[in-house]
PDB file of C-alpha atoms in Angstrom:
ATOM      1  CA  MET A 294     -19.340 -26.906  72.430  1.00 69.00           C
ATOM      2  CA  LYS A 295     -21.768 -23.967  72.768  1.00 75.00           C
ATOM      3  CA  LYS A 296     -20.555 -22.624  69.430  1.00 74.00           C
ATOM      4  CA  TYR A 297     -21.276 -25.876  67.617  1.00 71.00           C
ATOM      5  CA  LEU A 298     -24.664 -26.311  69.270  1.00 80.00           C
ATOM      6  CA  SER A 299     -25.539 -22.834  68.034  1.00 82.00           C
ATOM      7  CA  VAL A 300     -24.326 -23.740  64.531  1.00 75.00           C
ATOM      8  CA  PHE A 301     -26.372 -26.945  64.541  1.00 76.00           C
ATOM      9  CA  LYS A 302     -29.459 -25.020  65.662  1.00 81.00           C
ATOM     10  CA  GLU A 303     -29.054 -22.642  62.725  1.00 79.00           C
ATOM     11  CA  LEU A 304     -28.508 -25.544  60.324  1.00 81.00           C
ATOM     12  CA  VAL A 305     -31.765 -27.102  61.498  1.00 79.00           C
ATOM     13  CA  LYS A 306     -33.602 -23.830  60.838  1.00 80.00           C
ATOM     14  CA  ILE A 307     -32.053 -23.355  57.390  1.00 78.00           C
ATOM     15  CA  ASN A 308     -32.656 -26.922  56.266  1.00 78.00           C
ATOM     16  CA  PHE A 309     -36.207 -26.902  57.610  1.00 76.00           C
ATOM     17  CA  SER A 310     -36.888 -23.719  55.636  1.00 80.00           C
ATOM     18  CA  LYS A 311     -35.602 -25.454  52.493  1.00 74.00           C
ATOM     19  CA  THR A 312     -37.896 -28.370  53.237  1.00 72.00           C
ATOM     20  CA  LEU A 313     -40.898 -26.044  53.397  1.00 72.00           C
ATOM     21  CA  ILE A 314     -39.926 -24.477  50.074  1.00 75.00           C
ATOM     22  CA  TYR A 315     -39.505 -27.815  48.265  1.00 70.00           C
ATOM     23  CA  LYS A 316     -42.480 -29.666  49.742  1.00 70.00           C
ATOM     24  CA  GLY A 317     -42.817 -32.034  46.788  1.00 72.00           C
ATOM     25  CA  HIS A 318     -39.237 -33.239  47.257  1.00 65.00           C
ATOM     26  CA  PHE A 319     -39.878 -33.656  50.984  1.00 69.00           C
ATOM     27  CA  TYR A 320     -42.962 -35.793  50.361  1.00 75.00           C
ATOM     28  CA  MET A 321     -41.120 -37.984  47.866  1.00 76.00           C
ATOM     29  CA  GLU A 322     -38.157 -38.432  50.205  1.00 70.00           C
ATOM     30  CA  THR A 323     -40.504 -39.286  53.072  1.00 73.00           C
ATOM     31  CA  LEU A 324     -42.351 -41.838  50.941  1.00 75.00           C
ATOM     32  CA  ASN A 325     -39.071 -43.351  49.748  1.00 72.00           C
ATOM     33  CA  SER A 326     -37.784 -43.611  53.311  1.00 69.00           C
ATOM     34  CA  LEU A 327     -41.007 -45.212  54.539  1.00 71.00           C
ATOM     35  CA  CYS A 328     -40.990 -47.735  51.674  1.00 76.00           C
ATOM     36  CA  TRP A 329     -37.447 -48.845  52.452  1.00 68.00           C
ATOM     37  CA  GLY A 330     -38.339 -49.082  56.131  1.00 68.00           C
ATOM     38  CA  ALA A 331     -41.422 -51.148  55.426  1.00 76.00           C
ATOM     39  CA  LEU A 332     -39.443 -53.404  53.090  1.00 75.00           C
ATOM     40  CA  SER A 333     -36.970 -54.319  55.852  1.00 72.00           C
ATOM     41  CA  VAL A 334     -39.829 -55.407  58.130  1.00 74.00           C
ATOM     42  CA  ILE A 335     -41.722 -57.233  55.368  1.00 78.00           C
ATOM     43  CA  THR A 336     -38.544 -59.112  54.412  1.00 75.00           C
ATOM     44  CA  ILE A 337     -38.204 -60.481  57.942  1.00 72.00           C
ATOM     45  CA  LEU A 338     -41.900 -61.415  58.032  1.00 73.00           C
ATOM     46  CA  ILE A 339     -41.538 -63.389  54.796  1.00 75.00           C
ATOM     47  CA  LEU A 340     -38.259 -65.087  55.781  1.00 72.00           C
ATOM     48  CA  THR A 341     -39.683 -66.208  59.134  1.00 70.00           C
ATOM     49  CA  SER A 342     -43.207 -67.078  57.972  1.00 71.00           C
ATOM     50  CA  ASN A 343     -42.633 -70.849  58.325  1.00 72.00           C
ATOM     51  CA  VAL A 344     -40.176 -70.953  61.227  1.00 71.00           C
ATOM     52  CA  SER A 345     -40.389 -70.061  64.901  1.00 71.00           C
ATOM     53  CA  SER A 346     -36.708 -69.152  65.324  1.00 71.00           C
ATOM     54  CA  VAL A 347     -33.601 -68.452  63.241  1.00 73.00           C
ATOM     55  CA  PHE A 348     -29.998 -68.529  64.511  1.00 73.00           C
ATOM     56  CA  GLY A 349     -31.218 -68.416  68.117  1.00 77.00           C
ATOM     57  CA  TRP A 350     -33.560 -65.483  67.499  1.00 82.00           C
ATOM     58  CA  THR A 351     -37.312 -65.993  67.768  1.00 85.00           C
ATOM     59  CA  ARG A 352     -39.565 -64.657  65.033  1.00 82.00           C
ATOM     60  CA  ASN A 353     -40.796 -61.869  67.321  1.00 85.00           C
ATOM     61  CA  GLU A 354     -37.240 -60.844  68.184  1.00 86.00           C
ATOM     62  CA  LEU A 355     -36.296 -60.699  64.493  1.00 86.00           C
ATOM     63  CA  ILE A 356     -39.284 -58.460  63.797  1.00 85.00           C
ATOM     64  CA  LEU A 357     -38.137 -56.165  66.616  1.00 88.00           C
ATOM     65  CA  LEU A 358     -34.632 -56.254  65.111  1.00 88.00           C
ATOM     66  CA  ALA A 359     -36.065 -55.106  61.752  1.00 85.00           C
ATOM     67  CA  VAL A 360     -37.758 -52.210  63.529  1.00 87.00           C
ATOM     68  CA  PHE A 361     -34.478 -51.212  65.175  1.00 89.00           C
ATOM     69  CA  VAL A 362     -32.922 -51.162  61.713  1.00 86.00           C
ATOM     70  CA  ASN A 363     -35.338 -48.358  60.890  1.00 86.00           C
ATOM     71  CA  ILE A 364     -34.610 -46.502  64.124  1.00 89.00           C
ATOM     72  CA  ILE A 365     -30.849 -46.445  63.683  1.00 89.00           C
ATOM     73  CA  TYR A 366     -30.859 -45.984  59.920  1.00 86.00           C
ATOM     74  CA  GLY A 367     -33.543 -43.329  60.341  1.00 86.00           C
ATOM     75  CA  ILE A 368     -31.190 -41.286  62.520  1.00 90.00           C
ATOM     76  CA  LEU A 369     -28.361 -41.853  60.042  1.00 88.00           C
ATOM     77  CA  ARG A 370     -30.644 -40.776  57.183  1.00 86.00           C
ATOM     78  CA  ILE A 371     -31.695 -37.544  58.898  1.00 88.00           C
ATOM     79  CA  LEU A 372     -28.259 -36.366  59.991  1.00 89.00           C
ATOM     80  CA  PHE A 373     -25.633 -37.781  57.648  1.00 90.00           C
ATOM     81  CA  ASP A 374     -26.880 -39.661  54.605  1.00 86.00           C
ATOM     82  CA  ILE A 375     -27.536 -36.727  52.283  1.00 86.00           C
ATOM     83  CA  ASN A 376     -24.104 -35.287  53.128  1.00 89.00           C
ATOM     84  CA  PHE A 377     -22.404 -38.591  52.376  1.00 89.00           C
ATOM     85  CA  TRP A 378     -24.055 -38.856  48.955  1.00 86.00           C
ATOM     86  CA  VAL A 379     -22.548 -35.509  47.871  1.00 85.00           C
ATOM     87  CA  PHE A 380     -19.211 -36.127  49.591  1.00 88.00           C
ATOM     88  CA  SER A 381     -17.255 -37.101  46.468  1.00 84.00           C
ATOM     89  CA  GLU A 382     -18.931 -34.315  44.472  1.00 83.00           C
ATOM     90  CA  THR A 383     -17.804 -31.789  47.082  1.00 85.00           C
ATOM     91  CA  VAL A 384     -14.226 -32.980  46.724  1.00 84.00           C
ATOM     92  CA  ASN A 385     -14.260 -33.430  42.938  1.00 81.00           C
ATOM     93  CA  THR A 386     -15.818 -30.050  42.091  1.00 81.00           C
ATOM     94  CA  GLY A 387     -13.618 -28.053  44.455  1.00 78.00           C
ATOM     95  CA  LEU A 388     -16.398 -27.160  46.900  1.00 82.00           C
ATOM     96  CA  LEU A 389     -14.153 -28.535  49.613  1.00 86.00           C
ATOM     97  CA  ASP A 390     -12.121 -25.323  49.192  1.00 86.00           C
ATOM     98  CA  GLN A 391     -15.064 -23.370  50.611  1.00 86.00           C
ATOM     99  CA  VAL A 392     -15.437 -25.866  53.459  1.00 85.00           C
ATOM    100  CA  LEU A 393     -11.798 -25.427  54.427  1.00 87.00           C
ATOM    101  CA  LEU A 394     -12.151 -21.641  54.503  1.00 85.00           C
ATOM    102  CA  LYS A 395     -14.987 -21.644  57.044  1.00 85.00           C
ATOM    103  CA  PRO A 396     -13.996 -21.252  60.728  1.00 85.00           C
ATOM    104  CA  ILE A 397     -15.789 -24.471  61.620  1.00 86.00           C
ATOM    105  CA  ASP A 398     -14.510 -28.029  61.918  1.00 90.00           C
ATOM    106  CA  THR A 399     -14.322 -29.463  58.389  1.00 91.00           C
ATOM    107  CA  GLN A 400     -15.454 -32.958  59.346  1.00 92.00           C
ATOM    108  CA  LEU A 401     -18.524 -31.477  60.988  1.00 89.00           C
ATOM    109  CA  GLN A 402     -19.329 -29.515  57.821  1.00 89.00           C
ATOM    110  CA  MET A 403     -18.901 -32.575  55.607  1.00 90.00           C
ATOM    111  CA  SER A 404     -21.140 -34.593  57.927  1.00 90.00           C
ATOM    112  CA  ILE A 405     -24.184 -32.532  58.943  1.00 88.00           C
ATOM    113  CA  TRP A 406     -24.315 -29.393  56.776  1.00 87.00           C
ATOM    114  CA  ARG A 407     -27.476 -30.748  55.153  1.00 86.00           C
ATOM    115  CA  ILE A 408     -30.247 -32.288  57.244  1.00 85.00           C
ATOM    116  CA  ASP A 409     -32.791 -34.588  55.605  1.00 82.00           C
ATOM    117  CA  PHE A 410     -36.162 -34.233  57.301  1.00 81.00           C
ATOM    118  CA  GLY A 411     -37.546 -36.885  54.981  1.00 76.00           C
ATOM    119  CA  GLY A 412     -36.349 -39.580  57.382  1.00 78.00           C
ATOM    120  CA  ILE A 413     -38.224 -38.234  60.413  1.00 83.00           C
ATOM    121  CA  MET A 414     -41.459 -40.101  59.715  1.00 80.00           C
ATOM    122  CA  ARG A 415     -39.540 -43.350  59.274  1.00 80.00           C
ATOM    123  CA  LEU A 416     -37.839 -42.803  62.627  1.00 86.00           C
ATOM    124  CA  LEU A 417     -41.011 -41.823  64.487  1.00 86.00           C
ATOM    125  CA  ILE A 418     -43.057 -44.697  63.072  1.00 85.00           C
ATOM    126  CA  ALA A 419     -40.258 -47.140  63.926  1.00 86.00           C
ATOM    127  CA  ILE A 420     -40.128 -45.897  67.527  1.00 90.00           C
ATOM    128  CA  VAL A 421     -43.906 -46.178  67.896  1.00 87.00           C
ATOM    129  CA  LEU A 422     -43.848 -49.652  66.323  1.00 86.00           C
ATOM    130  CA  ALA A 423     -41.058 -50.755  68.670  1.00 89.00           C
ATOM    131  CA  ILE A 424     -43.129 -49.648  71.665  1.00 90.00           C
ATOM    132  CA  TYR A 425     -46.144 -51.490  70.287  1.00 87.00           C
ATOM    133  CA  LEU A 426     -44.153 -54.696  69.725  1.00 88.00           C
ATOM    134  CA  VAL A 427     -42.812 -54.616  73.279  1.00 90.00           C
ATOM    135  CA  PHE A 428     -46.376 -54.757  74.619  1.00 89.00           C
ATOM    136  CA  ALA A 429     -47.786 -57.003  71.874  1.00 87.00           C
ATOM    137  CA  PHE A 430     -45.079 -59.647  72.294  1.00 87.00           C
ATOM    138  CA  ASN A 431     -44.789 -59.236  76.092  1.00 89.00           C
ATOM    139  CA  PHE A 432     -41.052 -58.583  76.023  1.00 89.00           C
ATOM    140  CA  ALA A 433     -39.463 -58.191  79.451  1.00 85.00           C
ATOM    141  CA  VAL A 434     -38.445 -54.529  79.419  1.00 89.00           C
ATOM    142  CA  THR A 435     -37.232 -52.428  82.346  1.00 90.00           C
ATOM    143  CA  PRO A 436     -36.253 -48.742  82.694  1.00 91.00           C
ATOM    144  CA  ILE A 437     -32.601 -49.828  82.886  1.00 92.00           C
ATOM    145  CA  SER A 438     -32.839 -51.889  79.698  1.00 92.00           C
ATOM    146  CA  ILE A 439     -34.451 -48.903  77.943  1.00 92.00           C
ATOM    147  CA  MET A 440     -31.617 -46.617  79.046  1.00 94.00           C
ATOM    148  CA  ASN A 441     -29.029 -49.175  77.926  1.00 94.00           C
ATOM    149  CA  THR A 442     -30.789 -49.489  74.578  1.00 94.00           C
ATOM    150  CA  ILE A 443     -30.774 -45.735  73.974  1.00 94.00           C
ATOM    151  CA  LEU A 444     -27.064 -45.556  74.796  1.00 95.00           C
ATOM    152  CA  LEU A 445     -26.263 -48.517  72.543  1.00 94.00           C
ATOM    153  CA  CYS A 446     -28.329 -47.027  69.702  1.00 93.00           C
ATOM    154  CA  ILE A 447     -26.285 -43.831  69.965  1.00 94.00           C
ATOM    155  CA  LEU A 448     -23.079 -45.884  69.899  1.00 95.00           C
ATOM    156  CA  GLY A 449     -24.413 -47.812  66.904  1.00 92.00           C
ATOM    157  CA  VAL A 450     -25.075 -44.579  64.999  1.00 93.00           C
ATOM    158  CA  ILE A 451     -21.571 -43.348  65.850  1.00 94.00           C
ATOM    159  CA  LEU A 452     -20.048 -46.592  64.576  1.00 93.00           C
ATOM    160  CA  LEU A 453     -22.105 -46.525  61.367  1.00 90.00           C
ATOM    161  CA  TYR A 454     -21.163 -42.888  60.819  1.00 93.00           C
ATOM    162  CA  SER A 455     -17.475 -43.486  61.498  1.00 94.00           C
ATOM    163  CA  ILE A 456     -17.186 -46.468  59.158  1.00 91.00           C
ATOM    164  CA  SER A 457     -18.928 -44.511  56.397  1.00 90.00           C
ATOM    165  CA  PHE A 458     -16.746 -41.433  56.906  1.00 94.00           C
ATOM    166  CA  ILE A 459     -13.535 -43.467  56.869  1.00 93.00           C
ATOM    167  CA  PHE A 460     -14.536 -45.012  53.527  1.00 89.00           C
ATOM    168  CA  LEU A 461     -15.548 -41.646  52.073  1.00 91.00           C
ATOM    169  CA  THR A 462     -12.290 -40.003  53.098  1.00 93.00           C
ATOM    170  CA  ILE A 463     -10.639 -42.100  50.390  1.00 90.00           C
ATOM    171  CA  THR A 464     -12.203 -39.702  47.855  1.00 88.00           C
ATOM    172  CA  ILE A 465      -9.524 -37.168  48.791  1.00 88.00           C
ATOM    173  CA  TRP A 466      -7.208 -39.321  46.671  1.00 86.00           C
ATOM    174  CA  PHE A 467      -9.833 -40.740  44.299  1.00 81.00           C
ATOM    175  CA  SER A 468     -12.373 -37.934  43.932  1.00 70.00           C
ATOM    176  CA  SER A 469     -14.165 -39.576  41.005  1.00 72.00           C
ATOM    177  CA  LEU A 470     -15.553 -42.387  43.201  1.00 71.00           C
ATOM    178  CA  TYR A 471     -19.140 -41.171  42.968  1.00 70.00           C
ATOM    179  CA  ASN A 472     -20.589 -44.644  43.583  1.00 74.00           C
ATOM    180  CA  LEU A 473     -18.681 -45.285  46.793  1.00 77.00           C
ATOM    181  CA  MET A 474     -21.853 -44.901  48.854  1.00 77.00           C
ATOM    182  CA  HIS A 475     -23.347 -47.918  47.077  1.00 75.00           C
ATOM    183  CA  LEU A 476     -20.402 -50.012  48.292  1.00 74.00           C
ATOM    184  CA  ILE A 477     -20.683 -48.580  51.785  1.00 77.00           C
ATOM    185  CA  ASN A 478     -24.406 -49.345  51.978  1.00 76.00           C
ATOM    186  CA  THR A 479     -23.732 -52.901  50.813  1.00 76.00           C
ATOM    187  CA  VAL A 480     -21.169 -53.415  53.587  1.00 73.00           C
ATOM    188  CA  LEU A 481     -23.342 -51.758  56.209  1.00 72.00           C
ATOM    189  CA  GLY A 482     -26.270 -53.912  55.097  1.00 74.00           C
ATOM    190  CA  VAL A 483     -24.717 -56.677  57.205  1.00 73.00           C
ATOM    191  CA  SER A 484     -25.985 -54.845  60.290  1.00 74.00           C
ATOM    192  CA  ARG A 485     -29.582 -55.664  59.341  1.00 74.00           C
ATOM    193  CA  TYR A 486     -29.120 -59.284  60.408  1.00 74.00           C
ATOM    194  CA  PRO A 487     -27.881 -60.887  63.677  1.00 76.00           C
ATOM    195  CA  LYS A 488     -24.202 -61.769  63.907  1.00 74.00           C
ATOM    196  CA  GLU A 489     -25.106 -65.421  64.557  1.00 73.00           C
ATOM    197  CA  MET A 490     -26.016 -65.586  60.877  1.00 72.00           C
ATOM    198  CA  TYR A 491     -22.331 -65.234  59.983  1.00 69.00           C
ATOM    199  CA  ALA A 492     -20.977 -67.724  62.515  1.00 66.00           C
ATOM    200  CA  ASN A 493     -20.174 -70.393  59.911  1.00 68.00           C
ATOM    201  CA  ILE A 494     -18.162 -68.206  57.526  1.00 69.00           C
ATOM    202  CA  SER A 495     -14.366 -67.991  57.615  1.00 66.00           C
ATOM    203  CA  ILE A 496     -12.903 -66.470  60.771  1.00 69.00           C
ATOM    204  CA  GLY A 497     -11.218 -63.679  58.808  1.00 64.00           C
ATOM    205  CA  LEU A 498     -14.431 -62.579  57.121  1.00 64.00           C
ATOM    206  CA  PHE A 499     -16.371 -62.932  60.361  1.00 62.00           C
ATOM    207  CA  LEU A 500     -13.963 -60.627  62.207  1.00 63.00           C
ATOM    208  CA  PHE A 501     -14.259 -58.140  59.331  1.00 64.00           C
ATOM    209  CA  LEU A 502     -18.058 -58.163  59.490  1.00 71.00           C
ATOM    210  CA  LEU A 503     -18.355 -58.358  63.302  1.00 72.00           C
ATOM    211  CA  PRO A 504     -18.170 -54.581  63.975  1.00 77.00           C
ATOM    212  CA  VAL A 505     -21.068 -54.006  61.595  1.00 79.00           C
ATOM    213  CA  ALA A 506     -23.041 -57.083  62.657  1.00 79.00           C
ATOM    214  CA  ILE A 507     -23.360 -55.953  66.300  1.00 84.00           C
ATOM    215  CA  ILE A 508     -24.536 -52.398  65.574  1.00 87.00           C
ATOM    216  CA  ILE A 509     -28.274 -53.113  65.604  1.00 87.00           C
ATOM    217  CA  ALA A 510     -28.429 -56.559  67.201  1.00 89.00           C
ATOM    218  CA  THR A 511     -26.797 -55.332  70.424  1.00 92.00           C
ATOM    219  CA  PRO A 512     -29.326 -52.602  71.367  1.00 92.00           C
ATOM    220  CA  THR A 513     -32.194 -54.873  70.293  1.00 91.00           C
ATOM    221  CA  LYS A 514     -31.059 -57.616  72.665  1.00 90.00           C
ATOM    222  CA  ALA A 515     -30.370 -55.080  75.415  1.00 91.00           C
ATOM    223  CA  LEU A 516     -33.967 -53.875  75.292  1.00 91.00           C
ATOM    224  CA  ILE A 517     -35.389 -57.352  75.926  1.00 89.00           C
ATOM    225  CA  GLN A 518     -32.635 -58.181  78.438  1.00 87.00           C
ATOM    226  CA  LYS A 519     -31.027 -60.887  76.318  1.00 85.00           C
ATOM    227  CA  GLY A 520     -27.826 -59.028  75.575  1.00 81.00           C
ATOM    228  CA  ASN A 521     -24.406 -59.700  77.014  1.00 85.00           C
ATOM    229  CA  VAL A 522     -21.797 -57.398  78.482  1.00 89.00           C
ATOM    230  CA  PHE A 523     -19.152 -58.419  75.930  1.00 89.00           C
ATOM    231  CA  ASP A 524     -21.166 -57.221  72.914  1.00 88.00           C
ATOM    232  CA  SER A 525     -22.078 -53.972  74.661  1.00 91.00           C
ATOM    233  CA  LEU A 526     -18.479 -53.236  75.614  1.00 94.00           C
ATOM    234  CA  LEU A 527     -17.311 -54.232  72.147  1.00 91.00           C
ATOM    235  CA  LEU A 528     -19.768 -51.826  70.542  1.00 91.00           C
ATOM    236  CA  MET A 529     -18.643 -49.064  72.884  1.00 94.00           C
ATOM    237  CA  VAL A 530     -14.953 -49.626  72.161  1.00 94.00           C
ATOM    238  CA  LEU A 531     -15.483 -49.943  68.409  1.00 93.00           C
ATOM    239  CA  ALA A 532     -17.567 -46.759  68.313  1.00 94.00           C
ATOM    240  CA  PHE A 533     -14.889 -44.801  70.196  1.00 95.00           C
ATOM    241  CA  VAL A 534     -11.972 -46.255  68.215  1.00 95.00           C
ATOM    242  CA  SER A 535     -13.630 -45.909  64.814  1.00 94.00           C
ATOM    243  CA  PHE A 536     -14.654 -42.299  65.485  1.00 96.00           C
ATOM    244  CA  SER A 537     -11.099 -41.484  66.586  1.00 96.00           C
ATOM    245  CA  ILE A 538      -9.733 -43.127  63.445  1.00 96.00           C
ATOM    246  CA  SER A 539     -12.172 -41.179  61.259  1.00 95.00           C
ATOM    247  CA  ARG A 540     -10.898 -37.931  62.793  1.00 95.00           C
ATOM    248  CA  LEU A 541      -7.235 -38.810  62.418  1.00 96.00           C
ATOM    249  CA  PHE A 542      -7.661 -40.225  58.906  1.00 96.00           C
ATOM    250  CA  TRP A 543      -9.570 -37.141  57.738  1.00 94.00           C
ATOM    251  CA  LYS A 544      -6.899 -34.758  59.051  1.00 93.00           C
ATOM    252  CA  PHE A 545      -4.217 -36.928  57.447  1.00 95.00           C
ATOM    253  CA  ALA A 546      -6.067 -37.004  54.118  1.00 93.00           C
ATOM    254  CA  LEU A 547      -6.477 -33.224  54.020  1.00 90.00           C
ATOM    255  CA  LYS A 548      -2.704 -32.904  53.829  1.00 89.00           C
ATOM    256  CA  PHE A 549      -2.960 -34.445  50.360  1.00 87.00           C
ATOM    257  CA  TYR A 550      -5.846 -32.295  49.142  1.00 84.00           C
ATOM    258  CA  THR A 551      -4.612 -30.022  46.350  1.00 79.00           C
ATOM    259  CA  SER A 552      -7.777 -27.880  45.888  1.00 71.00           C
ATOM    260  CA  ALA A 553      -9.797 -27.420  42.722  1.00 59.00           C
ATOM    261  CA  SER A 554      -6.984 -25.584  40.944  1.00 55.00           C
ATOM    262  CA  GLY A 555      -4.625 -28.509  41.579  1.00 52.00           C
TER     263      GLY A 555
END
């Protein structure tokens, strides 16, 4: 563990140095991240402009949910997103050969070798906005609910990461799937809305979407003490199981990797 913490510390330094060198790119990435974050909140404001509640969620709770979207996706953006976008390129161009030669866990390298500091402002603003909304809307928040929320947010990030990595591992067999991240983002987009929204769809589709639908709604409800134990335990189990599957599936897939030379 100490070894990997040291590696991560060095990666932060290296990537931060790159950010300072390419300041224009950093500013554009920050602006892009903030625009997408603002859009998610504005969308909820527009959709709830004429109603007081939707699917059992009040307008204020839905606004808080939109803010939590930015918190969790902000973390995902900083740590993993940029690595996922070059995942298929790494496999297709043979750069995975270099990854396999390094004395570091390959899944770790494929996941956090690049760190995108452009998402930090989105994350910080979302956290500040969440704190403001708690006081502005008089949500009942306690130290325990805050601790539960932090834990559930971490589990949500793990689940989002694991689902994405499992999908991307398919590129070991189909390395030309450069647009796979677009499909993944479409599927993960379900997490932006409460699971109650999907209650009337077919049971099969609902069960398929359920793991994604509870990622953000669960910590949001936990913060305002409206969550339930079942959803929290389900998120915990799904995060653990999906991460374990991502590890096993990646190691299995590497057995079929034939390197750049074929």
